Amino acid sequence: LRATARGPVNPPHPIPTRITMPWKAPVQPKCARCEKSVYPTEKLDCLDQLWHKACFSCDVCGLKLTMNTYKGFDKRPYCNAHTPKAKATSVAATRETMRLKKTSQLQSK
């Protein structure tokens, strides 16, 4: 309340005791390595994930990588020296694969 020559004056609106924001800050995406927020200026979008530029390094030796120097395997970054080799899988013996095998053996004779 303020006092004037005419007496006390009530403010036109009550003064809030707690100020609340009318909006919420957007949730920032998290880095695939350190799980901290990644802001647009430091964002690197690679291997279907977001990374800080400083966090984009080889999973084995920690060598800092760029978009030109990384090798991806199972959505993880590796340097040239530490890229894992894909394991061979066996092919199921179906009637079609057996027929193709037999045909190729006959043709090679």
CSV table of C-alpha atoms in Angstrom, one decimal, residues 17-103:
chain,number,residue,atom,x,y,z
A,17,THR,CA,4.4,-13.7,-4.1
A,18,ARG,CA,6.0,-16.2,-6.5
A,19,ILE,CA,6.8,-15.4,-10.1
A,20,THR,CA,6.2,-18.3,-12.5
A,21,MET,CA,7.4,-18.5,-16.0
A,22,PRO,CA,4.7,-18.9,-18.7
A,23,TRP,CA,6.8,-21.3,-20.6
A,24,LYS,CA,9.3,-24.1,-20.0
A,25,ALA,CA,12.7,-24.3,-21.5
A,26,PRO,CA,12.9,-27.1,-24.1
A,27,VAL,CA,14.5,-30.3,-23.1
A,28,GLN,CA,17.9,-30.6,-24.9
A,29,PRO,CA,18.9,-34.0,-26.4
A,30,LYS,CA,21.6,-35.9,-24.5
A,31,CYS,CA,25.1,-36.9,-25.7
A,32,ALA,CA,25.5,-40.6,-26.5
A,33,ARG,CA,28.8,-40.7,-24.5
A,34,CYS,CA,28.5,-38.4,-21.5
A,35,GLU,CA,24.7,-38.2,-21.4
A,36,LYS,CA,24.8,-34.4,-20.8
A,37,SER,CA,22.8,-31.9,-22.8
A,38,VAL,CA,24.0,-31.2,-26.4
A,39,TYR,CA,23.4,-27.7,-27.6
A,40,PRO,CA,23.2,-26.8,-31.3
A,41,THR,CA,26.6,-25.1,-31.4
A,42,GLU,CA,28.5,-28.2,-30.2
A,43,LYS,CA,26.2,-30.9,-31.8
A,44,LEU,CA,27.5,-33.7,-34.0
A,45,ASP,CA,24.8,-35.9,-35.4
A,46,CYS,CA,26.3,-39.3,-36.4
A,47,LEU,CA,25.5,-43.0,-36.1
A,48,ASP,CA,21.8,-42.1,-35.4
A,49,GLN,CA,22.8,-40.4,-32.2
A,50,LEU,CA,23.9,-36.9,-31.0
A,51,TRP,CA,27.4,-36.3,-29.6
A,52,HIS,CA,29.4,-33.4,-28.3
A,53,LYS,CA,32.3,-32.7,-30.6
A,54,ALA,CA,34.7,-33.4,-27.8
A,55,CYS,CA,33.0,-36.7,-26.9
A,56,PHE,CA,33.1,-38.1,-30.4
A,57,SER,CA,36.1,-40.4,-29.9
A,58,CYS,CA,37.2,-44.0,-30.5
A,59,ASP,CA,35.5,-46.4,-28.0
A,60,VAL,CA,38.8,-48.3,-27.5
A,61,CYS,CA,41.7,-45.7,-27.5
A,62,GLY,CA,39.8,-42.4,-27.0
A,63,LEU,CA,41.3,-40.9,-30.2
A,64,LYS,CA,39.3,-37.8,-31.1
A,65,LEU,CA,37.4,-38.5,-34.4
A,66,THR,CA,35.7,-36.4,-37.0
A,67,MET,CA,33.1,-37.1,-39.6
A,68,ASN,CA,35.9,-38.0,-42.1
A,69,THR,CA,38.0,-40.2,-39.8
A,70,TYR,CA,35.4,-42.4,-37.9
A,71,LYS,CA,34.3,-45.9,-38.6
A,72,GLY,CA,31.0,-46.9,-37.2
A,73,PHE,CA,30.2,-50.4,-35.8
A,74,ASP,CA,27.0,-51.2,-33.9
A,75,LYS,CA,26.3,-47.4,-33.6
A,76,ARG,CA,29.6,-46.8,-31.8
A,77,PRO,CA,32.5,-44.8,-33.2
A,78,TYR,CA,36.0,-46.4,-33.7
A,79,CYS,CA,39.2,-45.3,-35.3
A,80,ASN,CA,40.7,-47.2,-38.3
A,81,ALA,CA,43.0,-49.3,-36.1
A,82,HIS,CA,40.2,-50.4,-33.6
A,83,THR,CA,37.2,-51.1,-35.9
A,84,PRO,CA,35.8,-54.5,-34.9
A,85,LYS,CA,35.5,-57.1,-37.6
A,86,ALA,CA,32.0,-58.4,-38.3
A,87,LYS,CA,31.5,-62.0,-37.3
A,88,ALA,CA,30.5,-64.4,-40.0
A,89,THR,CA,27.1,-66.0,-39.7
A,90,SER,CA,26.1,-69.4,-40.9
A,91,VAL,CA,23.4,-69.7,-43.6
A,92,ALA,CA,20.5,-71.9,-42.8
A,93,ALA,CA,20.3,-75.0,-45.0
A,94,THR,CA,16.9,-74.6,-46.7
A,95,ARG,CA,15.7,-76.4,-49.7
A,96,GLU,CA,16.5,-73.4,-51.9
A,97,THR,CA,20.1,-73.1,-50.6
A,98,MET,CA,20.6,-76.8,-51.0
A,99,ARG,CA,19.3,-76.6,-54.6
A,100,LEU,CA,21.6,-73.6,-55.4
A,101,LYS,CA,24.6,-75.4,-54.0
A,102,LYS,CA,23.9,-78.5,-56.0
A,103,THR,CA,23.4,-76.5,-59.2
